[in-house]
Amino acid sequence: MKTLKLLTAIAFAAVLAACCGTPGTDKPEPDPNQKDTTSTTHPKDTTTTPTDTTTTAKVPTIDGAFLQHWYTAYWDDARWDSEMDVLKEAGMNYLIYTPIKDGDNAADLASLGKCLKSAKKYGIKVFVGPNYHSGWWESGRNRTWLMARMDEGKTVISQILNSYQADYKGTLYGWYWDWEIDNLNWNTDNAKQLFVDAINVILDALPADMPLLFSPFANPTLGSAANYGKFWQDVLPKMHFRNGDILAPQDCVGASTMTVANVKGWFYQYKEAVATVEGLQLWGNVETFEQFNLSDGSHFASAPLTRITQQIEAVDKFVTNIICFAYPHYQSPNIVRAEHHAAYKEYVKNGTLPACPTPKAVSSATKEVGSGVTLTWILPTKDNADGYAIYKNSQLYIKLQITPKQSPNSFQDKTGKATDSYQIAVYNILGEESNKVAF
């Protein structure tokens, strides 16, 4: 991918364009205080234990993160080491690096080599996504097309093993299946069978001691949690899983289709389905971004840390481990303000987020009507400011983030009209806002 975007964002856009429905009634949730105590460690892995079971009331945390290949295209060894150090400081043990082959391009084994070299140094275990193609959203249910992509994946897996298995055994830890299943497009018998056949091609090609992780998503406006749970109970027992393979559903909170409150009902259903397959693990994939869908495309910002910790706590009761999309993109001090990382480290250590003063409001805000509406403002101080929340007609419209490399002071709403009203607030890393100032 050549621009900063998310696979999940593309996925939801495709689903929402295809259909709009109403949610059904979810199955009742279990006791929210009942925690699954199954080991979070892959059964064949004896080198580290992500969760310390010798202490009591350990705070649930994120144990791994996605990192998209396009984002690292120009990284040197020092940049890789810096990112691995960030993950380790945040208490993480896993990285999901994907995809090594993107579209019709050749597999980029060189970038994977840099990743594995750095990961070995820092004790990070890497799941590798062998291949992906953007045609998935249009052609994914075409058997000929999809099976050809699975054959490509097998080839890339073989190339990776031949190049790196000997030198990076243990660091080259597992595999990621890049093809995201949703709760709309795969419900027919033919689609279910295609899904089963496709993932089995990859499962049958993998070394027995290297787990496969895959991460589907759901939109609650397009069906009920109970129906999606039934889907997974139908397909999972037909798949050739090995002991330790992992289903890690996206919580979909960042993509704004789920709320923290209704995540639990969906993960209850995932847990019920995973229980039908011996040795299959359930992890949670929490989204650490905010997404705003405007007429010119989707825009993203780092999620408030208060929301992220709520997401972690919501899925923790149902899963044996938690990963995220995506700390390197949205919380790393290499890309956003260092306060995000510092505060999350404190949460990992103490179980609570540090207090953060409310930032000062902008000192001026002006509006110009022309081709749309152009807003400009002046911020007297960046102290405690993580970005700007712009409200249109009293509804949150977009967040513009302050980073070490950019500090926006204007925004053009191409669809804006003279009759639209706008306000701006300055927010901190916890999502707390200054007073709103009208334009």
Short mmCIF file of C-alpha atoms in Angstrom, two decimals:
data_model
loop_
_atom_site.label_atom_id
_atom_site.label_comp_id
_atom_site.label_asym_id
_atom_site.label_seq_id
_atom_site.Cartn_x
_atom_site.Cartn_y
_atom_site.Cartn_z
CA MET A 1 0.00 0.00 0.00
CA LYS A 2 1.37 3.39 -0.95
CA THR A 3 -0.72 5.59 1.38
CA LEU A 4 -1.47 5.34 5.07
CA LYS A 5 -4.56 3.19 5.17
CA LEU A 6 -5.77 0.05 6.89
CA LEU A 7 -6.88 -3.26 5.57
CA THR A 8 -9.74 -3.15 8.01
CA ALA A 9 -10.84 0.23 6.69
CA ILE A 10 -10.98 -1.10 3.14
CA ALA A 11 -12.87 -4.11 4.37
CA PHE A 12 -15.57 -2.14 6.12
CA ALA A 13 -15.95 0.21 3.19
CA ALA A 14 -16.57 -2.76 0.92
CA VAL A 15 -19.08 -4.34 3.27
CA LEU A 16 -20.97 -1.14 3.93
CA ALA A 17 -21.21 -0.47 0.21
CA ALA A 18 -22.63 -3.93 -0.35
CA CYS A 19 -25.44 -3.95 2.18
CA CYS A 20 -27.06 -2.23 5.11
CA GLY A 21 -29.05 -4.32 7.55
CA THR A 22 -30.18 -4.36 11.13
CA PRO A 23 -28.57 -6.28 13.96
CA GLY A 24 -30.25 -9.26 15.53
CA THR A 25 -30.39 -10.24 19.18
CA ASP A 26 -27.06 -11.35 20.61
CA LYS A 27 -26.75 -14.43 22.81
CA PRO A 28 -26.60 -13.49 26.50
CA GLU A 29 -23.13 -12.85 27.79
CA PRO A 30 -21.44 -15.03 30.40
CA ASP A 31 -20.52 -13.82 33.87
CA PRO A 32 -18.28 -10.79 33.13
CA ASN A 33 -16.08 -11.71 36.09
CA GLN A 34 -15.31 -15.18 34.75
CA LYS A 35 -11.91 -15.18 33.04
CA ASP A 36 -10.59 -17.91 30.75
CA THR A 37 -7.35 -19.03 32.41
CA THR A 38 -6.04 -21.09 29.52
CA SER A 39 -2.33 -20.49 28.89
CA THR A 40 -1.59 -17.61 26.52
CA THR A 41 1.52 -19.35 25.24
CA HIS A 42 1.57 -21.44 22.10
CA PRO A 43 1.71 -25.06 23.36
CA LYS A 44 4.99 -25.75 21.57
CA ASP A 45 6.64 -22.58 22.82
CA THR A 46 8.61 -22.92 26.03
CA THR A 47 10.90 -19.90 25.74
CA THR A 48 8.67 -17.12 27.13
CA THR A 49 5.33 -16.78 28.85
CA PRO A 50 3.37 -13.67 27.83
CA THR A 51 1.27 -13.67 31.00
CA ASP A 52 2.87 -14.00 34.42
CA THR A 53 0.68 -16.48 36.29
CA THR A 54 2.71 -16.20 39.49
CA THR A 55 1.17 -12.85 40.38
CA THR A 56 -2.43 -12.03 41.15
CA ALA A 57 -4.67 -9.48 39.46
CA LYS A 58 -2.19 -8.78 36.69
CA VAL A 59 -3.42 -5.97 34.48
CA PRO A 60 -4.44 -7.18 30.99
CA THR A 61 -2.15 -5.75 28.33
CA ILE A 62 -1.39 -6.00 24.63
CA ASP A 63 1.14 -8.74 23.81
CA GLY A 64 1.73 -8.12 20.10
CA ALA A 65 1.16 -5.71 17.24
CA PHE A 66 0.68 -5.62 13.49
CA LEU A 67 3.18 -3.83 11.30
CA GLN A 68 2.40 -3.40 7.61
CA HIS A 69 5.20 -4.02 5.16
CA TRP A 70 4.67 -0.89 3.05
CA TYR A 71 5.29 1.23 6.14
CA THR A 72 8.82 -0.16 6.57
CA ALA A 73 10.01 0.01 2.95
CA TYR A 74 12.89 2.41 3.68
CA TRP A 75 13.81 1.36 7.21
CA ASP A 76 17.45 0.67 7.96
CA ASP A 77 18.71 -1.55 10.78
CA ALA A 78 18.70 1.34 13.28
CA ARG A 79 15.08 2.17 12.54
CA TRP A 80 14.09 -1.48 12.94
CA ASP A 81 15.93 -1.68 16.27
CA SER A 82 14.20 1.47 17.47
CA GLU A 83 10.76 0.00 16.73
CA MET A 84 11.55 -3.36 18.32
CA ASP A 85 12.78 -1.54 21.41
CA VAL A 86 9.44 0.31 21.57
CA LEU A 87 7.51 -2.96 21.40
CA LYS A 88 9.66 -4.48 24.13
CA GLU A 89 9.24 -1.43 26.36
CA ALA A 90 5.49 -1.77 25.89
CA GLY A 91 5.67 -5.36 27.17
CA MET A 92 5.03 -7.06 23.84
CA ASN A 93 6.38 -10.40 22.64
CA TYR A 94 4.89 -10.74 19.14
CA LEU A 95 4.95 -8.85 15.85
CA ILE A 96 2.67 -9.63 12.89
CA TYR A 97 4.60 -8.43 9.81
CA THR A 98 2.58 -8.47 6.61
CA PRO A 99 2.42 -8.92 3.64
CA ILE A 100 5.78 -9.97 2.17
CA LYS A 101 4.27 -10.23 -1.32
CA ASP A 102 1.73 -7.51 -2.13
CA GLY A 103 -0.36 -7.82 -5.26
CA ASP A 104 1.60 -8.83 -8.34
CA ASN A 105 4.93 -7.64 -6.90
CA ALA A 106 7.66 -10.09 -5.99
CA ALA A 107 8.07 -11.17 -2.38
CA ASP A 108 10.25 -8.70 -0.48
CA LEU A 109 12.50 -11.10 1.39
CA ALA A 110 15.08 -8.40 2.10
CA SER A 111 12.73 -6.39 4.33
CA LEU A 112 11.76 -9.56 6.17
CA GLY A 113 15.43 -10.30 6.75
CA LYS A 114 15.91 -6.91 8.43
CA CYS A 115 12.80 -7.53 10.52
CA LEU A 116 13.96 -10.95 11.71
CA LYS A 117 17.48 -9.74 12.45
CA SER A 118 16.17 -7.00 14.74
CA ALA A 119 13.42 -9.17 16.25
CA LYS A 120 15.96 -11.81 17.26
CA LYS A 121 18.04 -9.18 19.02
CA TYR A 122 15.05 -8.01 21.08
CA GLY A 123 13.39 -11.38 21.70
CA ILE A 124 10.32 -10.59 19.55
CA LYS A 125 8.55 -13.48 17.80
CA VAL A 126 7.35 -12.76 14.29
CA PHE A 127 4.22 -13.96 12.52
CA VAL A 128 4.69 -13.42 8.79
CA GLY A 129 1.92 -12.71 6.28
CA PRO A 130 3.20 -14.30 3.08
CA ASN A 131 0.93 -12.61 0.53
CA TYR A 132 -2.04 -10.35 -0.07
CA HIS A 133 -3.79 -8.84 -3.10
CA SER A 134 -6.18 -5.89 -3.17
CA GLY A 135 -8.37 -7.83 -5.59
CA TRP A 136 -9.61 -9.76 -2.57
CA TRP A 137 -12.55 -7.43 -2.04
CA GLU A 138 -13.84 -7.84 -5.60
CA SER A 139 -12.63 -11.33 -6.55
CA GLY A 140 -12.15 -13.15 -3.25
CA ARG A 141 -15.16 -15.41 -3.71
CA ASN A 142 -14.05 -16.48 -7.18
CA ARG A 143 -12.61 -19.96 -6.60
CA THR A 144 -10.09 -19.83 -9.44
CA TRP A 145 -8.76 -16.44 -8.37
CA LEU A 146 -8.56 -17.26 -4.67
CA MET A 147 -6.91 -20.65 -5.12
CA ALA A 148 -4.28 -19.02 -7.31
CA ARG A 149 -3.53 -16.62 -4.44
CA MET A 150 -3.22 -19.57 -2.05
CA ASP A 151 -0.71 -21.20 -4.39
CA GLU A 152 1.23 -17.93 -4.44
CA GLY A 153 1.19 -17.97 -0.65
CA LYS A 154 2.59 -21.50 -0.56
CA THR A 155 5.44 -20.40 -2.84
CA VAL A 156 6.28 -17.41 -0.64
CA ILE A 157 6.18 -19.57 2.50
CA SER A 158 8.65 -21.96 0.89
CA GLN A 159 10.93 -19.05 -0.07
CA ILE A 160 10.84 -17.66 3.46
CA LEU A 161 11.60 -21.01 5.06
CA ASN A 162 14.48 -21.67 2.69
CA SER A 163 15.94 -18.22 3.33
CA TYR A 164 15.45 -17.76 7.05
CA GLN A 165 14.32 -20.83 8.97
CA ALA A 166 17.83 -22.04 9.79
CA ASP A 167 19.12 -18.70 11.13
CA TYR A 168 15.93 -17.50 12.80
CA LYS A 169 14.24 -20.56 14.22
CA GLY A 170 11.97 -19.39 17.05
CA THR A 171 12.09 -15.76 15.88
CA LEU A 172 10.40 -16.77 12.62
CA TYR A 173 7.55 -17.98 14.77
CA GLY A 174 4.34 -18.33 12.78
CA TRP A 175 2.19 -17.19 9.88
CA TYR A 176 -0.59 -14.70 9.28
CA TRP A 177 -3.43 -15.43 6.84
CA ASP A 178 -4.03 -12.02 5.27
CA TRP A 179 -7.46 -12.66 3.82
CA GLU A 180 -10.06 -11.04 6.12
CA ILE A 181 -13.42 -12.79 6.42
CA ASP A 182 -16.52 -10.73 7.30
CA ASN A 183 -20.04 -11.43 8.54
CA LEU A 184 -21.78 -10.54 5.26
CA ASN A 185 -20.10 -12.04 2.21
CA TRP A 186 -19.32 -15.60 3.31
CA ASN A 187 -22.64 -16.94 4.57
CA THR A 188 -23.66 -19.17 1.64
CA ASP A 189 -22.73 -22.85 1.55
CA ASN A 190 -20.50 -22.31 -1.49
CA ALA A 191 -18.69 -19.38 0.11
CA LYS A 192 -18.16 -21.28 3.35
CA GLN A 193 -16.69 -24.24 1.48
CA LEU A 194 -14.38 -21.96 -0.49
CA PHE A 195 -13.16 -20.37 2.73
CA VAL A 196 -12.49 -23.80 4.23
CA ASP A 197 -10.70 -25.05 1.13
CA ALA A 198 -8.55 -21.92 0.80
CA ILE A 199 -7.29 -21.81 4.36
CA ASN A 200 -6.67 -25.56 4.32
CA VAL A 201 -4.30 -25.12 1.36
CA ILE A 202 -2.12 -22.92 3.58
CA LEU A 203 -2.56 -24.96 6.77
CA ASP A 204 -1.46 -28.11 4.95
CA ALA A 205 1.68 -26.35 3.68
CA LEU A 206 2.93 -25.13 7.08
CA PRO A 207 5.48 -26.72 9.40
CA ALA A 208 3.64 -28.38 12.28
CA ASP A 209 5.40 -26.29 14.93
CA MET A 210 4.60 -22.87 13.40
CA PRO A 211 1.09 -21.59 14.26
CA LEU A 212 -1.23 -19.81 11.86
CA LEU A 213 -3.04 -16.68 13.02
CA PHE A 214 -6.01 -15.14 11.17
CA SER A 215 -8.13 -12.11 12.02
CA PRO A 216 -11.72 -11.78 10.70
CA PHE A 217 -13.99 -8.83 11.36
CA ALA A 218 -17.68 -8.09 11.80
CA ASN A 219 -20.10 -5.21 11.35
CA PRO A 220 -23.01 -5.44 13.84
CA THR A 221 -25.36 -3.55 11.49
CA LEU A 222 -25.10 -6.44 9.03
CA GLY A 223 -26.04 -9.33 11.29
CA SER A 224 -26.14 -10.62 14.84
CA ALA A 225 -23.34 -11.97 16.98
CA ALA A 226 -25.27 -15.23 17.39
CA ASN A 227 -25.49 -15.73 13.61
CA TYR A 228 -21.77 -15.03 13.21
CA GLY A 229 -21.05 -17.46 16.01
CA LYS A 230 -23.04 -20.10 14.11
CA PHE A 231 -20.98 -19.36 10.99
CA TRP A 232 -17.76 -20.04 12.86
CA GLN A 233 -19.13 -23.19 14.46
CA ASP A 234 -19.95 -24.39 10.93
CA VAL A 235 -16.55 -23.74 9.36
CA LEU A 236 -13.92 -24.13 12.10
CA PRO A 237 -14.31 -27.91 12.61
CA LYS A 238 -13.72 -28.46 8.86
CA MET A 239 -10.36 -26.71 8.89
CA HIS A 240 -7.08 -28.58 9.29
CA PHE A 241 -5.95 -26.77 12.41
CA ARG A 242 -2.94 -27.89 14.37
CA ASN A 243 -2.57 -27.53 18.14
CA GLY A 244 -1.89 -23.84 18.79
CA ASP A 245 -3.37 -22.18 15.70
CA ILE A 246 -5.08 -18.88 16.50
CA LEU A 247 -8.33 -17.11 15.67
CA ALA A 248 -7.83 -13.42 16.57
CA PRO A 249 -10.97 -11.44 15.62
CA GLN A 250 -10.74 -7.68 15.24
CA ASP A 251 -12.77 -5.85 17.88
CA CYS A 252 -13.76 -3.30 15.19
CA VAL A 253 -13.99 -0.43 17.67
CA GLY A 254 -11.48 1.70 15.77
CA ALA A 255 -13.41 1.31 12.54
CA SER A 256 -16.43 2.75 14.39
CA THR A 257 -18.77 -0.17 13.73
CA MET A 258 -18.50 -1.72 17.20
CA THR A 259 -18.67 -0.01 20.56
CA VAL A 260 -16.72 -1.12 23.59
CA ALA A 261 -20.05 -2.05 25.19
CA ASN A 262 -21.16 -4.52 22.52
CA VAL A 263 -17.77 -6.14 21.87
CA LYS A 264 -18.38 -8.62 24.68
CA GLY A 265 -21.38 -10.27 23.05
CA TRP A 266 -19.42 -10.91 19.87
CA PHE A 267 -16.35 -12.30 21.66
CA TYR A 268 -18.59 -14.59 23.68
CA GLN A 269 -19.74 -16.10 20.39
CA TYR A 270 -16.16 -16.42 19.11
CA LYS A 271 -15.21 -18.21 22.31
CA GLU A 272 -18.11 -20.65 21.97
CA ALA A 273 -17.08 -21.45 18.39
CA VAL A 274 -13.38 -21.89 19.18
CA ALA A 275 -14.28 -24.30 21.97
CA THR A 276 -15.55 -26.74 19.32
CA VAL A 277 -12.00 -27.27 17.95
CA GLU A 278 -9.43 -28.86 20.22
CA GLY A 279 -6.16 -26.96 20.37
CA LEU A 280 -7.44 -23.82 18.60
CA GLN A 281 -6.74 -20.62 20.54
CA LEU A 282 -8.80 -17.42 20.73
CA TRP A 283 -6.90 -14.15 20.84
CA GLY A 284 -8.31 -10.62 20.59
CA ASN A 285 -7.18 -7.98 18.08
CA VAL A 286 -7.95 -4.52 19.46
CA GLU A 287 -7.87 -1.53 17.13
CA THR A 288 -5.80 1.37 18.46
CA PHE A 289 -6.95 3.99 15.96
CA GLU A 290 -9.94 6.21 15.27
CA GLN A 291 -11.42 6.28 11.77
CA PHE A 292 -13.35 9.13 10.14
CA ASN A 293 -15.02 8.44 6.80
CA LEU A 294 -15.29 11.64 4.77
CA SER A 295 -16.17 12.27 1.14
CA ASP A 296 -12.49 12.32 0.13
CA GLY A 297 -11.69 9.04 1.90
CA SER A 298 -10.96 7.70 5.36
CA HIS A 299 -8.85 9.65 7.83
CA PHE A 300 -7.19 8.19 10.92
CA ALA A 301 -5.88 9.28 14.30
CA SER A 302 -4.47 7.54 17.36
CA ALA A 303 -7.22 6.37 19.69
CA PRO A 304 -7.41 7.87 23.19
CA LEU A 305 -5.56 5.63 25.64
CA THR A 306 -8.62 5.55 27.91
CA ARG A 307 -10.59 3.88 25.13
CA ILE A 308 -7.78 1.44 24.34
CA THR A 309 -7.59 0.24 27.93
CA GLN A 310 -11.36 -0.23 27.94
CA GLN A 311 -11.06 -2.33 24.76
CA ILE A 312 -8.37 -4.48 26.35
CA GLU A 313 -10.50 -5.10 29.42
CA ALA A 314 -13.59 -5.89 27.31
CA VAL A 315 -11.99 -8.72 25.32
CA ASP A 316 -9.69 -9.99 28.07
CA LYS A 317 -12.46 -12.01 29.73
CA PHE A 318 -12.87 -14.19 26.63
CA VAL A 319 -9.40 -14.59 25.12
CA THR A 320 -6.06 -16.07 26.04
CA ASN A 321 -3.96 -13.27 24.55
CA ILE A 322 -4.35 -9.80 23.03
CA ILE A 323 -2.71 -8.21 19.99
CA CYS A 324 -3.45 -4.87 18.34
CA PHE A 325 -3.71 -3.00 15.08
CA ALA A 326 -1.46 -1.21 15.34
CA TYR A 327 0.94 0.13 17.96
CA PRO A 328 3.79 0.89 15.50
CA HIS A 329 1.43 2.96 13.35
CA TYR A 330 -0.49 4.83 16.05
CA GLN A 331 1.30 4.75 19.43
CA SER A 332 5.02 4.50 18.64
CA PRO A 333 7.09 7.57 19.62
CA ASN A 334 8.71 7.19 16.21
CA ILE A 335 5.48 8.41 14.59
CA VAL A 336 3.32 10.22 17.20
CA ARG A 337 4.02 12.26 20.31
CA ALA A 338 6.06 10.33 22.88
CA GLU A 339 3.42 10.87 25.57
CA HIS A 340 1.35 8.00 24.10
CA HIS A 341 4.11 5.46 24.65
CA ALA A 342 5.12 6.83 28.04
CA ALA A 343 1.56 6.68 29.33
CA TYR A 344 0.95 3.17 28.00
CA LYS A 345 4.17 1.96 29.66
CA GLU A 346 2.87 3.32 32.95
CA TYR A 347 -0.40 1.45 32.41
CA VAL A 348 1.53 -1.79 31.79
CA LYS A 349 3.57 -1.25 34.95
CA ASN A 350 0.88 0.00 37.34
CA GLY A 351 -2.46 -0.87 35.81
CA THR A 352 -3.56 2.75 35.57
CA LEU A 353 -3.01 5.57 33.12
CA PRO A 354 -1.27 8.72 34.35
CA ALA A 355 -3.21 11.93 34.69
CA CYS A 356 -2.81 14.36 31.82
CA PRO A 357 -3.73 18.05 32.11
CA THR A 358 -6.47 19.32 29.84
CA PRO A 359 -4.91 21.29 26.98
CA LYS A 360 -5.59 24.96 26.40
CA ALA A 361 -8.17 25.95 23.78
CA VAL A 362 -7.20 27.62 20.50
CA SER A 363 -6.83 31.38 20.75
CA SER A 364 -8.51 32.18 17.44
CA ALA A 365 -10.70 30.36 14.91
CA THR A 366 -11.77 31.70 11.54
CA LYS A 367 -13.98 30.36 8.75
CA GLU A 368 -13.82 31.14 5.04
CA VAL A 369 -16.55 30.02 2.67
CA GLY A 370 -15.53 29.36 -0.92
CA SER A 371 -15.02 25.98 -2.52
CA GLY A 372 -16.38 24.29 0.57
CA VAL A 373 -15.39 25.71 3.95
CA THR A 374 -11.84 26.43 5.09
CA LEU A 375 -11.15 26.58 8.83
CA THR A 376 -7.99 28.09 10.35
CA TRP A 377 -6.91 28.49 13.96
CA ILE A 378 -4.04 29.42 16.27
CA LEU A 379 -2.93 27.27 19.22
CA PRO A 380 -1.14 29.28 21.93
CA THR A 381 0.78 26.26 23.28
CA LYS A 382 1.23 22.61 22.31
CA ASP A 383 1.60 21.56 25.95
CA ASN A 384 -0.56 18.44 26.56
CA ALA A 385 -2.12 18.81 23.09
CA ASP A 386 -2.40 15.65 20.98
CA GLY A 387 -4.61 17.10 18.27
CA TYR A 388 -7.77 18.91 17.27
CA ALA A 389 -11.36 17.67 17.32
CA ILE A 390 -13.47 19.48 14.75
CA TYR A 391 -17.24 19.47 15.19
CA LYS A 392 -19.65 20.11 12.34
CA ASN A 393 -23.24 20.97 13.23
CA SER A 394 -22.57 19.79 16.82
CA GLN A 395 -21.29 16.33 15.72
CA LEU A 396 -17.65 15.20 15.83
CA TYR A 397 -16.48 15.35 12.22
CA ILE A 398 -12.74 14.63 12.22
CA LYS A 399 -9.67 14.59 14.44
CA LEU A 400 -6.41 16.07 13.20
CA GLN A 401 -3.42 14.77 15.11
CA ILE A 402 -0.32 16.67 16.14
CA THR A 403 2.87 14.67 15.54
CA PRO A 404 6.59 15.46 15.76
CA LYS A 405 6.51 16.18 12.01
CA GLN A 406 3.23 18.04 11.61
CA SER A 407 1.01 20.43 13.52
CA PRO A 408 -2.05 21.29 11.44
CA ASN A 409 -3.55 24.75 11.74
CA SER A 410 -6.18 24.55 9.00
CA PHE A 411 -8.75 22.18 7.54
CA GLN A 412 -10.84 22.30 4.38
CA ASP A 413 -14.26 20.70 4.47
CA LYS A 414 -14.95 20.22 0.76
CA THR A 415 -18.61 19.49 1.44
CA GLY A 416 -19.10 22.42 3.82
CA LYS A 417 -21.70 25.13 3.28
CA ALA A 418 -22.13 28.63 4.63
CA THR A 419 -25.00 27.42 6.79
CA ASP A 420 -22.89 24.77 8.53
CA SER A 421 -21.62 25.54 12.01
CA TYR A 422 -18.16 24.47 13.21
CA GLN A 423 -16.36 24.26 16.54
CA ILE A 424 -12.86 23.13 17.48
CA ALA A 425 -11.49 21.62 20.68
CA VAL A 426 -7.94 20.60 21.56
CA TYR A 427 -7.61 17.07 22.99
CA ASN A 428 -4.93 15.22 24.95
CA ILE A 429 -3.74 11.59 24.77
CA LEU A 430 -6.60 10.48 27.02
CA GLY A 431 -9.20 12.08 24.75
CA GLU A 432 -10.00 14.87 27.21
CA GLU A 433 -10.88 18.11 25.43
CA SER A 434 -10.45 21.81 26.00
CA ASN A 435 -13.38 24.16 25.74
CA LYS A 436 -14.84 24.28 22.23
CA VAL A 437 -14.27 27.46 20.22
CA ALA A 438 -16.69 28.38 17.46
CA PHE A 439 -15.56 29.42 13.98
#
